[in-house]
CSV table of C-alpha atoms in Angstrom, one decimal:
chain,number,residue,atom,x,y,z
P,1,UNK,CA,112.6,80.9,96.8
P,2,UNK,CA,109.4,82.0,97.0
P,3,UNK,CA,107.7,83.2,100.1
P,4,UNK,CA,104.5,81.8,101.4
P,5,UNK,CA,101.6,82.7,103.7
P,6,UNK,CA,102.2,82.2,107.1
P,7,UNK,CA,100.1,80.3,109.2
P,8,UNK,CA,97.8,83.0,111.4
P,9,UNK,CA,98.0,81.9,115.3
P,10,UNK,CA,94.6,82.9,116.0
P,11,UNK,CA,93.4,81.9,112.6
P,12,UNK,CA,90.0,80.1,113.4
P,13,UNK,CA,85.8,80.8,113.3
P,14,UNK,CA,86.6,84.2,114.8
P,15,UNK,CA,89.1,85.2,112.4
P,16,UNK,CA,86.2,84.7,109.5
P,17,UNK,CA,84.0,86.3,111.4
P,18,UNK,CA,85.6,89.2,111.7
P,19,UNK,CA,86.7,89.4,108.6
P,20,UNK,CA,83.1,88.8,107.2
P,21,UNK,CA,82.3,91.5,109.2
P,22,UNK,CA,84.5,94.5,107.8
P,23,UNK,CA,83.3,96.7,105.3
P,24,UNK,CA,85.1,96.8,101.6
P,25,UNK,CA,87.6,99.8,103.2
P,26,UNK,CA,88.1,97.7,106.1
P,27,UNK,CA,89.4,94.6,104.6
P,28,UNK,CA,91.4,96.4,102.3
P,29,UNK,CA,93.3,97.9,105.5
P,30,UNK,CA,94.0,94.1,106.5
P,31,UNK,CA,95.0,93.3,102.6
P,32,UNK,CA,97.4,96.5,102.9
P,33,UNK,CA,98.7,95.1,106.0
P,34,UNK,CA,99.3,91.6,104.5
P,35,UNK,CA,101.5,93.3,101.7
P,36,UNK,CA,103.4,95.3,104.2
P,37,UNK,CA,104.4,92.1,106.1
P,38,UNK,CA,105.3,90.2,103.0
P,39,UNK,CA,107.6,93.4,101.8
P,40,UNK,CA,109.4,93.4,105.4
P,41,UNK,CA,110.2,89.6,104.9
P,42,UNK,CA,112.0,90.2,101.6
P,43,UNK,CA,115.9,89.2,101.2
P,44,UNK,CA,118.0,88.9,98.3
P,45,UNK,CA,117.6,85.4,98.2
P,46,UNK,CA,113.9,86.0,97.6
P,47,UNK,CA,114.2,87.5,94.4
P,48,UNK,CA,115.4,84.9,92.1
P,49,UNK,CA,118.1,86.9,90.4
P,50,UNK,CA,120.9,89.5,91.3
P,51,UNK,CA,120.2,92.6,91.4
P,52,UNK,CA,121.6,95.8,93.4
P,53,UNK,CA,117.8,96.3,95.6
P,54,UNK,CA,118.1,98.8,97.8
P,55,UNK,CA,114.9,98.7,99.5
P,56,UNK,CA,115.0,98.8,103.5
P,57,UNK,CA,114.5,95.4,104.7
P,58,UNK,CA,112.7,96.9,107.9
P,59,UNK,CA,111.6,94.1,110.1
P,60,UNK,CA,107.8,94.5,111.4
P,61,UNK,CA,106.8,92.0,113.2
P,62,UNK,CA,103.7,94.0,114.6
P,63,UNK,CA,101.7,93.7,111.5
P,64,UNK,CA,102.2,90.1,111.8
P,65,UNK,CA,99.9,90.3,115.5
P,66,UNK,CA,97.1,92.3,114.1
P,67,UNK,CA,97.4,89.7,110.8
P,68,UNK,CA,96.9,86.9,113.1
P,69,UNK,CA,93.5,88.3,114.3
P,70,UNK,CA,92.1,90.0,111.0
P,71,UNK,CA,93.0,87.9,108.1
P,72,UNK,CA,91.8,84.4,107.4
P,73,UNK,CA,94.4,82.0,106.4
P,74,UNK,CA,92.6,81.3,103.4
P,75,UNK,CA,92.8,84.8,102.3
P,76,UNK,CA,96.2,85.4,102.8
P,77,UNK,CA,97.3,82.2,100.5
P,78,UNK,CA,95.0,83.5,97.8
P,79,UNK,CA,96.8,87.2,97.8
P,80,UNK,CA,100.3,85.2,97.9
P,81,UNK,CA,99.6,83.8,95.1
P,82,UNK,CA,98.4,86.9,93.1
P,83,UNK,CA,100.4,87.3,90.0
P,84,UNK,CA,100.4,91.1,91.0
P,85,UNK,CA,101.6,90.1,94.4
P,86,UNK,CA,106.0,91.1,93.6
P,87,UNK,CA,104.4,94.9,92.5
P,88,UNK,CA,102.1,95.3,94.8
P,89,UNK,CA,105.1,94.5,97.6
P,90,UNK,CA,107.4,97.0,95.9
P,91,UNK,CA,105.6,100.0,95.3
P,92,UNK,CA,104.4,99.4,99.5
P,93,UNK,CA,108.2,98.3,100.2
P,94,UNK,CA,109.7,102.0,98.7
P,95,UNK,CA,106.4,104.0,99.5
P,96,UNK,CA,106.9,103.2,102.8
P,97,UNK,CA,110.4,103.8,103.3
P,98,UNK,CA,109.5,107.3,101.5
P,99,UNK,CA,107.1,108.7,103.3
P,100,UNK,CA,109.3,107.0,106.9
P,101,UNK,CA,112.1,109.1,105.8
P,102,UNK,CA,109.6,112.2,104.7
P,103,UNK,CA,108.5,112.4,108.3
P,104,UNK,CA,110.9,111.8,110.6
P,105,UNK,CA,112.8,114.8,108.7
P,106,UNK,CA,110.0,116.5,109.2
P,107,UNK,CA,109.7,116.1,113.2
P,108,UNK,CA,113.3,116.2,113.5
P,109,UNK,CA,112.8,119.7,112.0
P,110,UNK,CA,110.3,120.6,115.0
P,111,UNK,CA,106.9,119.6,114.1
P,112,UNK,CA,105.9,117.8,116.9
P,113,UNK,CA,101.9,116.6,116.0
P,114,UNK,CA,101.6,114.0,112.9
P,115,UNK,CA,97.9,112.7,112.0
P,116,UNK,CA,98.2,109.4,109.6
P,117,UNK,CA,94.5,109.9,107.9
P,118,UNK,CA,93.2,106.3,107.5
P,119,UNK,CA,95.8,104.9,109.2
P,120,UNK,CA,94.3,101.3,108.4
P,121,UNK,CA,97.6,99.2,110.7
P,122,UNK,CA,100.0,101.0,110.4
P,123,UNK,CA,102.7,100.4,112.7
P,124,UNK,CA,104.8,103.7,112.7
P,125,UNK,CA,104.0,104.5,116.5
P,126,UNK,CA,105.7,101.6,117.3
P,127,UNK,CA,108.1,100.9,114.5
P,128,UNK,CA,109.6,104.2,113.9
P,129,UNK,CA,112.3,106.7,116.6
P,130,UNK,CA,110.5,109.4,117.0
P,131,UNK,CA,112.1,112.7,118.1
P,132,UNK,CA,110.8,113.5,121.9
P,133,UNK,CA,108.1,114.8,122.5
P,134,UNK,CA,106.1,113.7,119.2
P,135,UNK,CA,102.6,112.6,119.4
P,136,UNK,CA,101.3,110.4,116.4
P,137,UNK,CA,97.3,110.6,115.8
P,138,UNK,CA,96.1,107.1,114.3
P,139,UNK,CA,92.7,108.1,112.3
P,140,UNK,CA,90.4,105.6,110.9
P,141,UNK,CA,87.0,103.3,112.0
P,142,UNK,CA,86.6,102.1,115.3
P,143,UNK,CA,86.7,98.6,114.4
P,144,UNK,CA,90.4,98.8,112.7
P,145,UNK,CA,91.1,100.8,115.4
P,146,UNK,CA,89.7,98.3,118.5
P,147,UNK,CA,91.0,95.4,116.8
P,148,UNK,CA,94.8,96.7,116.6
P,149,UNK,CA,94.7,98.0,120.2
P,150,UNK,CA,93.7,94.3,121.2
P,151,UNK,CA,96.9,92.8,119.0
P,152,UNK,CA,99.1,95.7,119.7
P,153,UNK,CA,98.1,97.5,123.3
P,154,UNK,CA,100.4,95.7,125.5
P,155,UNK,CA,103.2,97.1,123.6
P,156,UNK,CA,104.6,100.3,124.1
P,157,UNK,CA,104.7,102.9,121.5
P,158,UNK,CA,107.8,104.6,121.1
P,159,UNK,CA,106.2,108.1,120.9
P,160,UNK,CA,103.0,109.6,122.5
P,161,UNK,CA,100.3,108.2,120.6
P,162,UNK,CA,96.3,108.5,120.0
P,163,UNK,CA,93.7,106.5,118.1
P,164,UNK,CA,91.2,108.4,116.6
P,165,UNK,CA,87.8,107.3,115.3
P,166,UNK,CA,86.6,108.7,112.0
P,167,UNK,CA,86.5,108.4,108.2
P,168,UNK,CA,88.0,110.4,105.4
P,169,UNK,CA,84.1,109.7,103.7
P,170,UNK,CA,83.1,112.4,107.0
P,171,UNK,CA,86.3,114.8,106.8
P,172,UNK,CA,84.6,118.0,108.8
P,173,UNK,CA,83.8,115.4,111.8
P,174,UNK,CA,86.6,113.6,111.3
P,175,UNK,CA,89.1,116.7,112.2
P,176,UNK,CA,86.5,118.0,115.1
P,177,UNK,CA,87.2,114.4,116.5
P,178,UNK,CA,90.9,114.5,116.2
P,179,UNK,CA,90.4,118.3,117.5
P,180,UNK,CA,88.5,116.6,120.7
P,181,UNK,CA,91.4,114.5,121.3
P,182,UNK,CA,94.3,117.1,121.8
P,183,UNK,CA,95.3,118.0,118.4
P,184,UNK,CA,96.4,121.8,118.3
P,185,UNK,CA,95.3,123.0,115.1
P,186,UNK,CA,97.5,126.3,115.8
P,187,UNK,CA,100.5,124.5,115.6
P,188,UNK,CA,102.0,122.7,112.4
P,189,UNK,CA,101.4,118.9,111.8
P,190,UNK,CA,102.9,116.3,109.6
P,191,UNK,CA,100.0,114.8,107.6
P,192,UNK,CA,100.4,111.3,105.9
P,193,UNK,CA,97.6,110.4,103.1
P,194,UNK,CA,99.3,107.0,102.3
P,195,UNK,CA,97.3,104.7,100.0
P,196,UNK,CA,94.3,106.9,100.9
P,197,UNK,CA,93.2,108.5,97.7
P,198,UNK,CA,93.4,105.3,95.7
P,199,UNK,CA,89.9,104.4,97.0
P,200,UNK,CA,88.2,107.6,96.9
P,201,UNK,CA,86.5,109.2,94.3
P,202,UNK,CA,88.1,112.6,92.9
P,203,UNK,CA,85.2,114.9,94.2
P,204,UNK,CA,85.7,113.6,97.9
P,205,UNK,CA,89.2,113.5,97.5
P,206,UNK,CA,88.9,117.3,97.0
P,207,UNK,CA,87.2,117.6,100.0
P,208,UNK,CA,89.6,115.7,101.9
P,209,UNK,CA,92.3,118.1,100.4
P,210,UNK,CA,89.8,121.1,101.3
P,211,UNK,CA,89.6,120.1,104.7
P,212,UNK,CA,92.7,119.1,105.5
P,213,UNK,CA,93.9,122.6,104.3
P,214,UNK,CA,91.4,124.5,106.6
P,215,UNK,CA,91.9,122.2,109.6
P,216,UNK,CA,96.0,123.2,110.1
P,217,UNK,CA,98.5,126.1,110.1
P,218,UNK,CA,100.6,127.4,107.8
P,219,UNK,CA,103.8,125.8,108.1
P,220,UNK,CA,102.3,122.2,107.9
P,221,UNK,CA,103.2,119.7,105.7
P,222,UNK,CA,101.6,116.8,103.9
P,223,UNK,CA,102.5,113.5,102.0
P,224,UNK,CA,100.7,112.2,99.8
P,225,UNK,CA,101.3,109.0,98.5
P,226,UNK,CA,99.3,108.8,94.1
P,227,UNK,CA,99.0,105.3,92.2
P,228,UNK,CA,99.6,105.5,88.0
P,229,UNK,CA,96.3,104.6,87.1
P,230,UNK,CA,97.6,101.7,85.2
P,231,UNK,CA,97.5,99.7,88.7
P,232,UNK,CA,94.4,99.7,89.5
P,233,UNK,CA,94.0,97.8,85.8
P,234,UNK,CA,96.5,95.5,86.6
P,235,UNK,CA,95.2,94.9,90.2
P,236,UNK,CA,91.4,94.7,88.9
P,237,UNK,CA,93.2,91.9,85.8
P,238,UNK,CA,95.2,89.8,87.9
P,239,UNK,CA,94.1,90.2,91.5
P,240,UNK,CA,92.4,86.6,92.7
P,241,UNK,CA,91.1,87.9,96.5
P,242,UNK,CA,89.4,91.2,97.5
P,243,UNK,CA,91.0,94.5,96.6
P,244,UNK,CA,89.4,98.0,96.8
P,245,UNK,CA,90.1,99.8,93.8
P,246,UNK,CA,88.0,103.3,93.1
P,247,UNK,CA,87.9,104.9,89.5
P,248,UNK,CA,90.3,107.3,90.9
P,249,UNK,CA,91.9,109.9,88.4
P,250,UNK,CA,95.5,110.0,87.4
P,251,UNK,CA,98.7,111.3,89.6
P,252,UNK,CA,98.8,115.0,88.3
P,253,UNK,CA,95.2,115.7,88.3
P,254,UNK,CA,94.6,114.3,92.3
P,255,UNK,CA,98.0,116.7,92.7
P,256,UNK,CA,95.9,119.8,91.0
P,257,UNK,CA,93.4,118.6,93.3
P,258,UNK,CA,95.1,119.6,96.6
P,259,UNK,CA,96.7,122.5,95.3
P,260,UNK,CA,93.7,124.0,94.2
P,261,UNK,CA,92.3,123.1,97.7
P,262,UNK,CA,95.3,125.4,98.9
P,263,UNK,CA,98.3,123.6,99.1
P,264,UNK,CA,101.6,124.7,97.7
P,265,UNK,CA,103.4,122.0,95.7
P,266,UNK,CA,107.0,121.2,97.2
P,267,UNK,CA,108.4,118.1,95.5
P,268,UNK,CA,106.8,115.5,94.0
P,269,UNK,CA,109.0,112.4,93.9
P,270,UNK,CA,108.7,111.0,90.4
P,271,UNK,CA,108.0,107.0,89.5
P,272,UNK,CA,111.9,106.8,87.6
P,273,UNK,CA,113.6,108.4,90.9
P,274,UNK,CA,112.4,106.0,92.9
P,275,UNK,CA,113.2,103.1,90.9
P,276,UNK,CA,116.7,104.2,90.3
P,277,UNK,CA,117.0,104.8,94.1
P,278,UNK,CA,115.8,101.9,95.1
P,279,UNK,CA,116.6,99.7,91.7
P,280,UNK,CA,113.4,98.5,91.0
P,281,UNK,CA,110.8,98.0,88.6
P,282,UNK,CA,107.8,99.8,89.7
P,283,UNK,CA,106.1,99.9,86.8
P,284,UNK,CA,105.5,104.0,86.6
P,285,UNK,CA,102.9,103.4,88.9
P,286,UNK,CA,104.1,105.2,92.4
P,287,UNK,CA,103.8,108.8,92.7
P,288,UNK,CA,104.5,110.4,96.0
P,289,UNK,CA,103.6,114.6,97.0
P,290,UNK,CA,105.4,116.4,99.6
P,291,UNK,CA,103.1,119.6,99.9
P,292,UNK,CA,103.5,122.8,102.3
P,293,UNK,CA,100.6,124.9,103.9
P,294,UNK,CA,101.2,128.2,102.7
């Protein structure tokens, strides 16, 4: 059975108009988001044939509140009904539950600050159980930042948590911002780059590396989360509805990248170990970096 789109409650005139409103980078947050909620809604039953699938079947229904106010209805049936729609869900489904696991290990182990660079919706703050103590910096534009404190502010977090306004385009101001909000660049941090570099350019995403490894101490950590280029030609084939796709360069290159921006390499979880994990076809085209500050 296959799913379909459900029905936004505050669909309407303001939901286009907001949506008209975001920038290319800002709408692809809300079409992340949409694939995020679909992947959280899968079952066995969903699939159409047996097979072992051991992705986490994570139930999140705080997307669904910021969906309901971001994403016209219209919209979300057209990206339903992408033919790319089953891998794009898969390669969010297990790159989510990677880099989940990746961080909670790595605040269990004692690093207490985590900064999620263009955090678009994500829902970790209140999805994940956080060690005490842990505060969770949310960076990205004001607007995807105002619109999920309006869905999502009533409800607790389940660690300390801070939005941040800036953009990876603007890295240097970017981490004075985050800087300006508490974050204690003398102490390690967790940093998640998920689905970042995908829509940057290689010289920026250099930059972003660059930055990233000046702004933090040693002993911090970062994941970073690599599409096969091969996506971004079946996305750009078969996608029907918006997608944000740059010309960016493939995994190992964008991993030479951040180590020559003075990163040390500690595992880089390979397309083939995820899909035997997990029992899945992702095509070769997830590549996930778990990288240490020297």
């Amino acid at each position: 059975m296959a799913l379909t789109a459900s029905p936004a409650r505050g669909a309407g005139r303001d939901t286009c108009a907001l949506w008209s409103a975001f920038s290319s980078v800002e709408a692809e947050a809300a079409v992340n988001a949409l694939r995020r909620w679909r992947c959280s809604l899968v079952s066995l039953a969903d699939l159409g044939h047996v097979r072992r699938r051991q992705l986490p079947s994570a139930h999140d229904p705080y997307i669904r509140l910021v969906l309901d106010r971001c994403l016209p209805p219209e919209v979300e049936e057209k990206l339903c009904s992408e033919p790319v729609d089953r891998l794009v869900q898969d390669i969010i489904s297990v790159r989510t539950s990677v880099v989940d696991e990746t961080v909670l290990h790595w605040t269990t182990g004692g690093i207490k600050q985590v900064v999620l660079i263009g955090s678009g919706y994500d829902t970790r703050a209140w999805r994940l159980r956080w060690p005490s103590n842990t505060c969770v910096y949310e960076i990205d534009a004001a607007i995807i930042q105002s619109q999920k404190m309006i869905a999502l502010g009533d409800i607790q977090p389940r660690c300390a948590r801070v939005s941040v306004s800036g953009s990876v385009s603007h890295t240097a101001a970017m981490l004075r911002s985050l800087r300006a909000c508490g974050f204690d660049a003398s102490r390690p941090v967790a940093l998640v780059v998920e689905g970042v570099v995908e829509q940057m350019l290689p010289e920026p995403a250099s930059e972003l590396f660059a930055q990233l490894s000046l702004g933090c101490c040693s002993g911090s950590r970062m994941v970073v989360t690599m599409s096969d280029c091969r996506l971004k030609h079946l996305v750009r084939r078969h996608g029907r509805a918006y997608h944000l796709v740059e010309d960016y360069e493939a995994p190992g290159l964008m991993l030479n990248r951040a180590i020559n921006a003075g990163w040390q390499d500690d595992e880089l979880v390979l397309p083939g170990l995820m899909e035997n994990r997990f029992d899945v076809d992702l095509h070769g085209c997830l590549y996930i970096a778990k990288l240490l500050k020297p």
